[in-house]
Amino acid sequence: MTTPLRLGIAGLGTVGAGVVKIVQRKANLLATRCGRPIEIVAVSARNRDTDRGVRLGGYDWEDDPVALAKRDDVDVFVELMGGADGPAKAATEAALALGKDVVTANKAMLAIHGQELAEAAETTGGALRFEAAVAGGIPVIKALTEGLAGNEVTRVMGVMNGTCNYILTRMQGAELTYDQAFAEADGLGYLEADPNLDVGGIDAGHKLSLLAAIAFGTRVDFHAVELEGIGRITIEDIHQAADMGFRIKLLGVAQMTGRGLEQRMSPCLVPSASPLGQLEGGTNMVVLEGDEVGQIVLRGAGAGEGPTASAVMSDLIDLARGTRVSTFGRPAGSLEQARAAKSTVPAPYYMRMQLLDKPGSLAKVATVLGDTGVSIDRMRQYRHDDAPAAPVLIVTHKITREALDAAMAGMESTGVVDGHPMAIRIEEV
Ligand code: HSE
């Protein structure tokens, strides 16, 4: 048979071990599909003695991932360690400097250093591929760079953090508080070592910034993502949004506007009956819109051994076959620095407040809304028995972010709103 594709794998956690298993178990299938075998030459991880449930005896061991990346007998450096900087970046740079190909699942590293790494790859002729970095097993990078390459992409949306979706759907379905659902996700091992990466929206923001770069031909710019996590969502919001026909999701949206590239990762309301609204548990969904194709919806596991290793394998199989696509779907030098636009696209908003139950309260709120140009679409006041304040919900017509901010500030100063009013964007999906 022809020359094998020789791998050096750094990082033998869940995903790394999953890749080793597939390479071992499916050796014949992979060789047939690629026209050449895929072989592991050497591996590296923090602890050599950990039992990972895989056979590693036949491979060389390197303590230093940079040494692994530089080995002459490694064609593809497979980076599965994680971390935006440190050993992952050093070893990736070392491999690319030598013209080797790199396959990684590292969304943080690419979101922060993607442009320089893509340029480094092009300088030496190496490939840098990252299907596993976004939405786990969903082949969304391939969909954008290949399947939709004949389209102008108009919008990318997605629920791309399974942990947040799990927490929100457990709050909805099992009537758990945020803290209870968070503890449950923690018990199931869903949370990242730093939970704020999940619930703060950072992990999903990294993924969105990578998709936006491919979709709009721009330099990846994670720092321009408007980020908000799910920590302020209460069970009341979830119930009352449901009562109005919506579900709350940590939703990423990227679109090019007249004022620049808008990238948002924040809690949004979506219609309960929409595909995004029906997404349950730890599953991911990415919605892509192109001028020719219209809208397509991709749904699947966003994490876990099998799905993420499946995505890594798809990049490795491409390289074994000789299929080479630029990191962000076009030459790195042609990626433009987009102007960052902040919430410029008007949208309806859901507002929730506790309104003191006394004559004229509602009129004061209505006046603020009128004065700030906010038009009410629907409104509901709930029973509150003997409590001094009544829960009031308002769904607005489409308004700008500026109008919303002005209305929220105005309501706080009426003296009739108890605590802080809450607003969540309603995304048209
Ligand atoms: N922590 C992520 C999630 C998986 O919950 O979806 C890795 O990106």
CSV table of C-alpha atoms and ligand atoms in Angstrom, one decimal:
chain,number,residue,atom,x,y,z
A,1,MET,CA,0.0,0.0,0.0
A,2,THR,CA,1.1,3.6,-0.5
A,3,THR,CA,2.8,5.8,2.1
A,4,PRO,CA,0.8,6.1,5.4
A,5,LEU,CA,-0.2,9.4,6.9
A,6,ARG,CA,1.8,9.5,10.1
A,7,LEU,CA,0.2,11.2,13.2
A,8,GLY,CA,1.7,12.6,16.4
A,9,ILE,CA,-1.1,13.1,18.9
A,10,ALA,CA,-0.6,15.6,21.8
A,11,GLY,CA,-3.3,15.3,24.5
A,12,LEU,CA,-4.9,12.0,25.4
A,13,GLY,CA,-8.0,13.2,27.2
A,14,THR,CA,-11.5,12.2,26.1
A,15,VAL,CA,-11.0,13.4,22.5
A,16,GLY,CA,-7.4,12.2,22.1
A,17,ALA,CA,-8.2,8.8,23.4
A,18,GLY,CA,-11.3,8.7,21.1
A,19,VAL,CA,-9.1,9.5,18.0
A,20,VAL,CA,-6.7,6.7,19.0
A,21,LYS,CA,-9.5,4.3,19.3
A,22,ILE,CA,-10.9,5.2,15.8
A,23,VAL,CA,-7.5,4.9,14.2
A,24,GLN,CA,-7.0,1.5,15.7
A,25,ARG,CA,-10.5,0.1,15.3
A,26,LYS,CA,-11.1,1.4,11.8
A,27,ALA,CA,-7.7,1.0,10.3
A,28,ASN,CA,-8.9,-0.9,7.2
A,29,LEU,CA,-11.9,1.3,6.6
A,30,LEU,CA,-9.8,4.4,6.8
A,31,ALA,CA,-7.1,3.0,4.5
A,32,THR,CA,-9.8,2.1,1.9
A,33,ARG,CA,-11.5,5.5,2.1
A,34,CYS,CA,-8.3,7.5,2.0
A,35,GLY,CA,-6.3,5.2,-0.4
A,36,ARG,CA,-3.6,5.1,2.2
A,37,PRO,CA,-3.3,4.0,5.9
A,38,ILE,CA,-3.5,6.5,8.8
A,39,GLU,CA,-1.0,5.5,11.5
A,40,ILE,CA,-0.1,6.9,14.9
A,41,VAL,CA,3.7,7.2,15.3
A,42,ALA,CA,4.0,9.0,18.7
A,43,VAL,CA,1.9,10.5,21.4
A,44,SER,CA,2.3,13.0,24.2
A,45,ALA,CA,0.3,13.8,27.4
A,46,ARG,CA,0.8,15.2,30.8
A,47,ASN,CA,0.9,11.9,32.6
A,48,ARG,CA,2.2,8.7,31.0
A,49,ASP,CA,0.7,6.4,33.7
A,50,THR,CA,-3.0,7.3,33.4
A,51,ASP,CA,-5.2,4.4,32.3
A,52,ARG,CA,-7.0,5.8,29.2
A,53,GLY,CA,-8.6,2.6,28.1
A,54,VAL,CA,-6.6,2.5,24.9
A,55,ARG,CA,-3.5,0.6,23.8
A,56,LEU,CA,-0.6,3.0,23.5
A,57,GLY,CA,2.3,0.5,23.7
A,58,GLY,CA,3.1,0.6,20.0
A,59,TYR,CA,3.7,4.3,19.9
A,60,ASP,CA,6.7,6.4,20.9
A,61,TRP,CA,6.1,8.6,23.9
A,62,GLU,CA,7.2,12.2,24.0
A,63,ASP,CA,7.0,14.2,27.3
A,64,ASP,CA,7.3,17.5,25.3
A,65,PRO,CA,4.6,18.2,22.8
A,66,VAL,CA,7.0,20.6,20.9
A,67,ALA,CA,9.4,17.7,20.4
A,68,LEU,CA,6.5,15.6,19.2
A,69,ALA,CA,5.5,18.3,16.7
A,70,LYS,CA,9.0,18.5,15.3
A,71,ARG,CA,9.6,14.8,14.8
A,72,ASP,CA,10.7,13.9,11.2
A,73,ASP,CA,8.4,10.9,11.2
A,74,VAL,CA,5.3,13.0,12.0
A,75,ASP,CA,3.3,14.3,9.0
A,76,VAL,CA,0.3,15.7,11.0
A,77,PHE,CA,0.6,17.1,14.5
A,78,VAL,CA,-2.8,16.5,16.2
A,79,GLU,CA,-3.2,19.1,18.9
A,80,LEU,CA,-5.8,18.0,21.5
A,81,MET,CA,-4.4,19.6,24.6
A,82,GLY,CA,-6.4,22.8,24.7
A,83,GLY,CA,-5.6,26.3,26.1
A,84,ALA,CA,-5.2,29.4,24.0
A,85,ASP,CA,-1.5,29.7,24.7
A,86,GLY,CA,1.2,27.6,26.4
A,87,PRO,CA,2.2,24.2,25.1
A,88,ALA,CA,-0.7,24.0,22.6
A,89,LYS,CA,0.3,27.1,20.8
A,90,ALA,CA,4.1,26.5,21.0
A,91,ALA,CA,3.7,23.0,19.6
A,92,THR,CA,1.3,24.2,16.8
A,93,GLU,CA,3.8,26.9,15.8
A,94,ALA,CA,6.6,24.5,15.8
A,95,ALA,CA,4.8,22.1,13.5
A,96,LEU,CA,3.7,24.8,11.1
A,97,ALA,CA,7.1,26.3,11.0
A,98,LEU,CA,8.4,23.0,9.6
A,99,GLY,CA,5.6,22.9,7.0
A,100,LYS,CA,3.7,20.1,8.8
A,101,ASP,CA,0.0,19.9,8.9
A,102,VAL,CA,-1.9,20.5,12.1
A,103,VAL,CA,-5.3,19.3,13.2
A,104,THR,CA,-6.7,20.8,16.3
A,105,ALA,CA,-9.9,21.0,18.4
A,106,ASN,CA,-8.7,24.1,20.2
A,107,LYS,CA,-11.3,26.9,19.7
A,108,ALA,CA,-9.7,29.2,22.3
A,109,MET,CA,-6.3,29.1,20.5
A,110,LEU,CA,-7.8,29.7,17.1
A,111,ALA,CA,-10.2,32.4,18.3
A,112,ILE,CA,-7.3,34.4,19.8
A,113,HIS,CA,-4.4,33.5,17.5
A,114,GLY,CA,-6.2,32.1,14.4
A,115,GLN,CA,-5.0,34.8,12.0
A,116,GLU,CA,-1.3,34.5,12.8
A,117,LEU,CA,-1.5,30.7,12.8
A,118,ALA,CA,-3.3,30.6,9.5
A,119,GLU,CA,-0.6,32.9,8.0
A,120,ALA,CA,2.2,30.7,9.5
A,121,ALA,CA,0.6,27.7,7.9
A,122,GLU,CA,0.5,29.4,4.5
A,123,THR,CA,4.0,30.6,4.7
A,124,THR,CA,5.4,27.1,4.9
A,125,GLY,CA,2.7,25.3,3.0
A,126,GLY,CA,1.3,23.5,6.0
A,127,ALA,CA,-2.5,23.0,6.6
A,128,LEU,CA,-4.3,24.1,9.8
A,129,ARG,CA,-7.7,22.4,10.2
A,130,PHE,CA,-10.2,22.7,13.1
A,131,GLU,CA,-13.5,20.9,12.4
A,132,ALA,CA,-13.6,19.7,16.0
A,133,ALA,CA,-13.3,23.1,17.4
A,134,VAL,CA,-16.9,24.2,16.6
A,135,ALA,CA,-20.0,22.3,17.5
A,136,GLY,CA,-18.3,18.9,18.2
A,137,GLY,CA,-19.6,16.3,15.7
A,138,ILE,CA,-21.5,18.7,13.5
A,139,PRO,CA,-19.5,19.2,10.2
A,140,VAL,CA,-20.1,22.9,10.2
A,141,ILE,CA,-16.6,24.0,9.1
A,142,LYS,CA,-16.9,21.7,6.1
A,143,ALA,CA,-20.4,23.0,5.4
A,144,LEU,CA,-19.2,26.6,5.3
A,145,THR,CA,-15.9,26.2,3.5
A,146,GLU,CA,-17.0,23.6,1.0
A,147,GLY,CA,-20.7,22.9,0.8
A,148,LEU,CA,-21.7,26.5,0.8
A,149,ALA,CA,-18.7,27.9,-0.9
A,150,GLY,CA,-20.8,29.1,-3.8
A,151,ASN,CA,-22.9,31.3,-1.5
A,152,GLU,CA,-22.7,34.8,0.0
A,153,VAL,CA,-23.4,33.9,3.6
A,154,THR,CA,-26.0,36.3,5.0
A,155,ARG,CA,-26.2,35.1,8.6
A,156,VAL,CA,-24.9,32.4,10.9
A,157,MET,CA,-26.7,31.4,14.1
A,158,GLY,CA,-26.2,28.7,16.6
A,159,VAL,CA,-26.6,27.1,20.0
A,160,MET,CA,-23.0,26.0,20.4
A,161,ASN,CA,-22.6,25.3,24.1
A,162,GLY,CA,-24.3,22.1,25.1
A,163,THR,CA,-23.8,22.8,28.8
A,164,CYS,CA,-25.7,26.0,28.7
A,165,ASN,CA,-28.5,24.4,26.6
A,166,TYR,CA,-28.6,21.6,29.1
A,167,ILE,CA,-28.9,24.0,32.1
A,168,LEU,CA,-31.6,26.1,30.3
A,169,THR,CA,-33.7,23.1,29.3
A,170,ARG,CA,-33.5,21.5,32.7
A,171,MET,CA,-34.7,24.8,34.2
A,172,GLN,CA,-37.6,24.7,31.8
A,173,GLY,CA,-38.5,21.0,31.9
A,174,ALA,CA,-37.7,20.1,35.5
A,175,GLU,CA,-38.5,23.4,37.2
A,176,LEU,CA,-35.0,23.7,38.5
A,177,THR,CA,-33.4,26.9,39.6
A,178,TYR,CA,-30.3,28.1,37.8
A,179,ASP,CA,-28.1,26.9,40.7
A,180,GLN,CA,-29.8,23.5,40.8
A,181,ALA,CA,-29.4,23.0,37.1
A,182,PHE,CA,-25.8,24.2,37.2
A,183,ALA,CA,-25.1,21.7,40.0
A,184,GLU,CA,-26.7,18.9,38.0
A,185,ALA,CA,-24.5,19.8,34.9
A,186,ASP,CA,-21.5,19.8,37.2
A,187,GLY,CA,-22.4,16.4,38.6
A,188,LEU,CA,-22.6,15.0,35.1
A,189,GLY,CA,-19.1,16.3,34.3
A,190,TYR,CA,-20.4,18.7,31.6
A,191,LEU,CA,-18.7,21.9,32.8
A,192,GLU,CA,-15.3,23.0,31.7
A,193,ALA,CA,-12.6,23.2,34.3
A,194,ASP,CA,-13.4,27.0,34.4
A,195,PRO,CA,-17.2,26.9,34.3
A,196,ASN,CA,-17.3,30.6,33.2
A,197,LEU,CA,-16.1,29.4,29.8
A,198,ASP,CA,-19.4,27.7,29.5
A,199,VAL,CA,-22.0,29.8,31.4
A,200,GLY,CA,-20.2,33.1,30.6
A,201,GLY,CA,-20.7,32.4,26.9
A,202,ILE,CA,-16.9,32.5,26.2
A,203,ASP,CA,-16.6,28.9,24.8
A,204,ALA,CA,-19.6,29.6,22.5
A,205,GLY,CA,-18.2,33.0,21.6
A,206,HIS,CA,-14.9,31.5,20.5
A,207,LYS,CA,-16.9,29.2,18.2
A,208,LEU,CA,-19.0,32.0,16.8
A,209,SER,CA,-15.9,34.1,16.0
A,210,LEU,CA,-14.4,31.2,14.0
A,211,LEU,CA,-17.6,30.7,12.0
A,212,ALA,CA,-17.9,34.4,11.3
A,213,ALA,CA,-14.4,34.5,9.9
A,214,ILE,CA,-15.2,31.8,7.4
A,215,ALA,CA,-18.6,33.0,6.6
A,216,PHE,CA,-17.7,36.7,6.0
A,217,GLY,CA,-14.1,36.4,4.9
A,218,THR,CA,-12.9,38.4,7.9
A,219,ARG,CA,-10.0,38.1,10.3
A,220,VAL,CA,-11.2,36.1,13.4
A,221,ASP,CA,-12.0,38.7,16.0
A,222,PHE,CA,-13.2,37.1,19.2
A,223,HIS,CA,-12.7,40.4,21.2
A,224,ALA,CA,-15.4,42.0,19.0
A,225,VAL,CA,-18.1,39.4,20.1
A,226,GLU,CA,-20.7,41.0,22.3
A,227,LEU,CA,-20.8,38.4,25.1
A,228,GLU,CA,-23.3,37.7,27.8
A,229,GLY,CA,-23.7,34.5,29.7
A,230,ILE,CA,-26.8,32.8,31.1
A,231,GLY,CA,-26.2,33.6,34.8
A,232,ARG,CA,-28.9,36.3,35.0
A,233,ILE,CA,-31.7,34.0,33.5
A,234,THR,CA,-34.2,33.1,36.2
A,235,ILE,CA,-36.9,30.4,36.2
A,236,GLU,CA,-39.5,33.2,36.0
A,237,ASP,CA,-38.0,34.4,32.7
A,238,ILE,CA,-38.1,30.9,31.4
A,239,HIS,CA,-41.8,30.3,32.5
A,240,GLN,CA,-43.0,33.7,31.3
A,241,ALA,CA,-41.2,33.5,28.0
A,242,ALA,CA,-42.8,30.1,27.5
A,243,ASP,CA,-46.2,31.6,28.3
A,244,MET,CA,-45.6,34.1,25.4
A,245,GLY,CA,-44.5,31.3,23.0
A,246,PHE,CA,-40.8,31.6,23.4
A,247,ARG,CA,-37.8,29.6,24.7
A,248,ILE,CA,-34.6,31.2,26.0
A,249,LYS,CA,-31.4,30.0,24.4
A,250,LEU,CA,-27.7,31.1,24.6
A,251,LEU,CA,-27.7,32.0,20.9
A,252,GLY,CA,-24.8,33.2,18.8
A,253,VAL,CA,-25.6,35.4,15.8
A,254,ALA,CA,-23.1,36.7,13.3
A,255,GLN,CA,-24.1,38.9,10.4
A,256,MET,CA,-22.6,41.6,8.2
A,257,THR,CA,-24.5,44.9,8.5
A,258,GLY,CA,-24.1,48.3,6.8
A,259,ARG,CA,-22.2,49.3,9.9
A,260,GLY,CA,-19.8,46.4,10.1
A,261,LEU,CA,-19.7,42.8,11.4
A,262,GLU,CA,-22.1,42.1,14.2
A,263,GLN,CA,-21.2,39.1,16.4
A,264,ARG,CA,-23.4,38.4,19.5
A,265,MET,CA,-23.4,35.5,21.9
A,266,SER,CA,-26.1,36.2,24.4
A,267,PRO,CA,-29.4,34.8,25.8
A,268,CYS,CA,-32.2,35.3,23.3
A,269,LEU,CA,-35.8,34.4,23.0
A,270,VAL,CA,-36.6,32.2,20.0
A,271,PRO,CA,-40.1,30.9,19.0
A,272,SER,CA,-40.9,27.7,20.9
A,273,ALA,CA,-41.9,26.0,17.7
A,274,SER,CA,-38.7,26.8,15.7
A,275,PRO,CA,-35.9,24.2,15.4
A,276,LEU,CA,-33.8,26.3,17.8
A,277,GLY,CA,-36.7,26.6,20.2
A,278,GLN,CA,-37.1,22.8,20.2
A,279,LEU,CA,-33.4,22.0,20.8
A,280,GLU,CA,-33.2,20.1,24.1
A,281,GLY,CA,-30.4,19.1,26.5
A,282,GLY,CA,-26.7,19.1,25.5
A,283,THR,CA,-27.3,19.1,21.8
A,284,ASN,CA,-25.9,21.8,19.5
A,285,MET,CA,-27.6,23.5,16.5
A,286,VAL,CA,-26.1,25.7,13.8
A,287,VAL,CA,-28.3,27.6,11.3
A,288,LEU,CA,-26.6,28.8,8.2
A,289,GLU,CA,-28.1,31.2,5.7
A,290,GLY,CA,-26.8,31.8,2.2
A,291,ASP,CA,-28.1,33.8,-0.7
A,292,GLU,CA,-28.4,30.8,-3.0
A,293,VAL,CA,-29.2,28.0,-0.6
A,294,GLY,CA,-31.6,29.8,1.8
A,295,GLN,CA,-31.5,28.4,5.3
A,296,ILE,CA,-30.0,25.1,6.4
A,297,VAL,CA,-30.1,23.7,9.9
A,298,LEU,CA,-27.5,21.3,11.3
A,299,ARG,CA,-28.1,19.6,14.6
A,300,GLY,CA,-26.0,17.1,16.6
A,301,ALA,CA,-23.8,16.4,19.5
A,302,GLY,CA,-21.5,19.3,20.4
A,303,ALA,CA,-19.2,17.5,22.7
A,304,GLY,CA,-18.2,14.0,23.9
A,305,GLU,CA,-15.6,11.4,22.8
A,306,GLY,CA,-17.3,10.0,19.7
A,307,PRO,CA,-18.7,13.2,18.1
A,308,THR,CA,-15.5,15.3,18.7
A,309,ALA,CA,-13.2,12.5,17.6
A,310,SER,CA,-15.4,12.0,14.5
A,311,ALA,CA,-14.7,15.7,13.6
A,312,VAL,CA,-11.0,15.3,14.1
A,313,MET,CA,-11.0,12.2,11.8
A,314,SER,CA,-12.8,14.2,9.1
A,315,ASP,CA,-9.8,16.6,9.0
A,316,LEU,CA,-7.3,13.8,9.0
A,317,ILE,CA,-9.1,11.9,6.3
A,318,ASP,CA,-9.0,15.1,4.1
A,319,LEU,CA,-5.3,15.4,4.6
A,320,ALA,CA,-4.8,11.7,3.9
A,321,ARG,CA,-6.7,12.1,0.7
A,322,GLY,CA,-4.8,15.2,-0.3
A,323,THR,CA,-7.7,17.6,0.1
A,324,ARG,CA,-6.3,20.9,1.2
A,325,VAL,CA,-8.5,23.9,2.1
A,326,SER,CA,-7.2,27.2,3.5
A,327,THR,CA,-7.8,27.5,7.3
A,328,PHE,CA,-10.6,30.0,7.0
A,329,GLY,CA,-11.7,28.9,3.5
A,330,ARG,CA,-9.7,31.5,1.7
A,331,PRO,CA,-6.0,32.7,1.8
A,332,ALA,CA,-5.2,34.2,5.1
A,333,GLY,CA,-3.8,37.3,3.5
A,334,SER,CA,-7.1,38.0,1.9
A,335,LEU,CA,-9.1,38.0,5.1
A,336,GLU,CA,-10.2,41.5,5.9
A,337,GLN,CA,-10.3,43.3,9.3
A,338,ALA,CA,-14.0,43.9,9.7
A,339,ARG,CA,-15.3,46.9,11.5
A,340,ALA,CA,-17.1,45.7,14.7
A,341,ALA,CA,-20.8,46.6,14.8
A,342,LYS,CA,-22.6,46.4,18.1
A,343,SER,CA,-26.3,45.3,18.0
A,344,THR,CA,-27.1,47.5,15.1
A,345,VAL,CA,-29.9,45.2,13.7
A,346,PRO,CA,-33.2,46.2,15.4
A,347,ALA,CA,-35.2,43.5,17.1
A,348,PRO,CA,-38.2,43.0,19.3
A,349,TYR,CA,-37.4,42.7,23.0
A,350,TYR,CA,-39.0,40.9,25.9
A,351,MET,CA,-39.1,43.0,29.1
A,352,ARG,CA,-39.9,41.8,32.5
A,353,MET,CA,-40.3,44.0,35.6
A,354,GLN,CA,-41.9,44.1,39.0
A,355,LEU,CA,-44.3,47.0,39.0
A,356,LEU,CA,-45.5,48.6,42.2
A,357,ASP,CA,-49.3,48.2,42.4
A,358,LYS,CA,-50.5,51.7,42.8
A,359,PRO,CA,-52.4,54.1,40.5
A,360,GLY,CA,-50.5,55.5,37.6
A,361,SER,CA,-47.6,53.0,37.7
A,362,LEU,CA,-48.4,51.5,34.3
A,363,ALA,CA,-48.9,55.0,32.9
A,364,LYS,CA,-45.5,56.0,34.0
A,365,VAL,CA,-43.9,53.0,32.3
A,366,ALA,CA,-45.9,53.6,29.2
A,367,THR,CA,-44.8,57.2,29.1
A,368,VAL,CA,-41.1,56.2,29.3
A,369,LEU,CA,-41.6,53.7,26.5
A,370,GLY,CA,-43.4,56.3,24.3
A,371,ASP,CA,-40.8,58.9,25.0
A,372,THR,CA,-37.9,56.6,24.0
A,373,GLY,CA,-39.7,55.4,20.8
A,374,VAL,CA,-40.5,51.9,22.0
A,375,SER,CA,-43.7,50.6,20.7
A,376,ILE,CA,-45.5,47.8,22.6
A,377,ASP,CA,-46.6,44.7,20.7
A,378,ARG,CA,-48.0,42.6,23.6
A,379,MET,CA,-48.3,43.1,27.4
A,380,ARG,CA,-49.3,40.9,30.3
A,381,GLN,CA,-49.7,41.5,34.0
A,382,TYR,CA,-49.7,38.5,36.3
A,383,ARG,CA,-51.6,37.9,39.6
A,384,HIS,CA,-49.6,38.8,42.6
A,385,ASP,CA,-52.0,38.4,45.4
A,386,ASP,CA,-50.8,40.4,48.4
A,387,ALA,CA,-47.4,41.2,47.1
A,388,PRO,CA,-46.7,44.9,46.7
A,389,ALA,CA,-45.4,44.5,43.1
A,390,ALA,CA,-46.9,42.8,40.1
A,391,PRO,CA,-44.9,41.0,37.5
A,392,VAL,CA,-45.4,42.7,34.1
A,393,LEU,CA,-44.2,41.4,30.8
A,394,ILE,CA,-43.9,43.5,27.7
A,395,VAL,CA,-43.0,42.4,24.2
A,396,THR,CA,-41.9,45.3,22.0
A,397,HIS,CA,-42.0,45.9,18.3
A,398,LYS,CA,-38.6,46.0,16.6
A,399,ILE,CA,-36.4,48.6,18.3
A,400,THR,CA,-32.7,49.6,18.3
A,401,ARG,CA,-30.4,48.8,21.1
A,402,GLU,CA,-30.1,52.5,21.8
A,403,ALA,CA,-33.9,52.8,22.3
A,404,LEU,CA,-33.9,49.8,24.5
A,405,ASP,CA,-31.1,51.1,26.7
A,406,ALA,CA,-32.8,54.5,27.0
A,407,ALA,CA,-36.1,52.8,27.9
A,408,MET,CA,-34.5,50.6,30.5
A,409,ALA,CA,-32.7,53.6,32.1
A,410,GLY,CA,-36.0,55.6,32.0
A,411,MET,CA,-38.0,52.8,33.7
A,412,GLU,CA,-35.5,52.6,36.6
A,413,SER,CA,-36.0,56.3,37.3
A,414,THR,CA,-39.8,56.2,37.4
A,415,GLY,CA,-39.8,55.1,41.0
A,416,VAL,CA,-42.5,52.5,40.3
A,417,VAL,CA,-40.3,49.6,39.1
A,418,ASP,CA,-39.2,47.4,42.0
A,419,GLY,CA,-35.6,46.3,41.4
A,420,HIS,CA,-34.1,46.2,37.9
A,421,PRO,CA,-36.2,45.5,34.8
A,422,MET,CA,-34.9,42.7,32.6
A,423,ALA,CA,-34.7,42.7,28.8
A,424,ILE,CA,-33.9,39.9,26.4
A,425,ARG,CA,-33.7,40.2,22.7
A,426,ILE,CA,-36.1,38.2,20.6
A,427,GLU,CA,-34.2,36.8,17.6
A,428,GLU,CA,-36.1,36.2,14.3
A,429,VAL,CA,-35.1,32.7,13.3
B,1,HSE,N1,-18.1,22.9,27.0
B,1,HSE,C1,-18.6,22.8,25.6
B,1,HSE,C2,-20.1,22.6,25.7
B,1,HSE,C3,-18.0,21.6,24.9
B,1,HSE,O1,-20.7,22.5,26.7
B,1,HSE,O2,-20.7,22.5,24.6
B,1,HSE,C4,-16.6,22.0,24.4
B,1,HSE,O3,-16.6,23.1,23.6
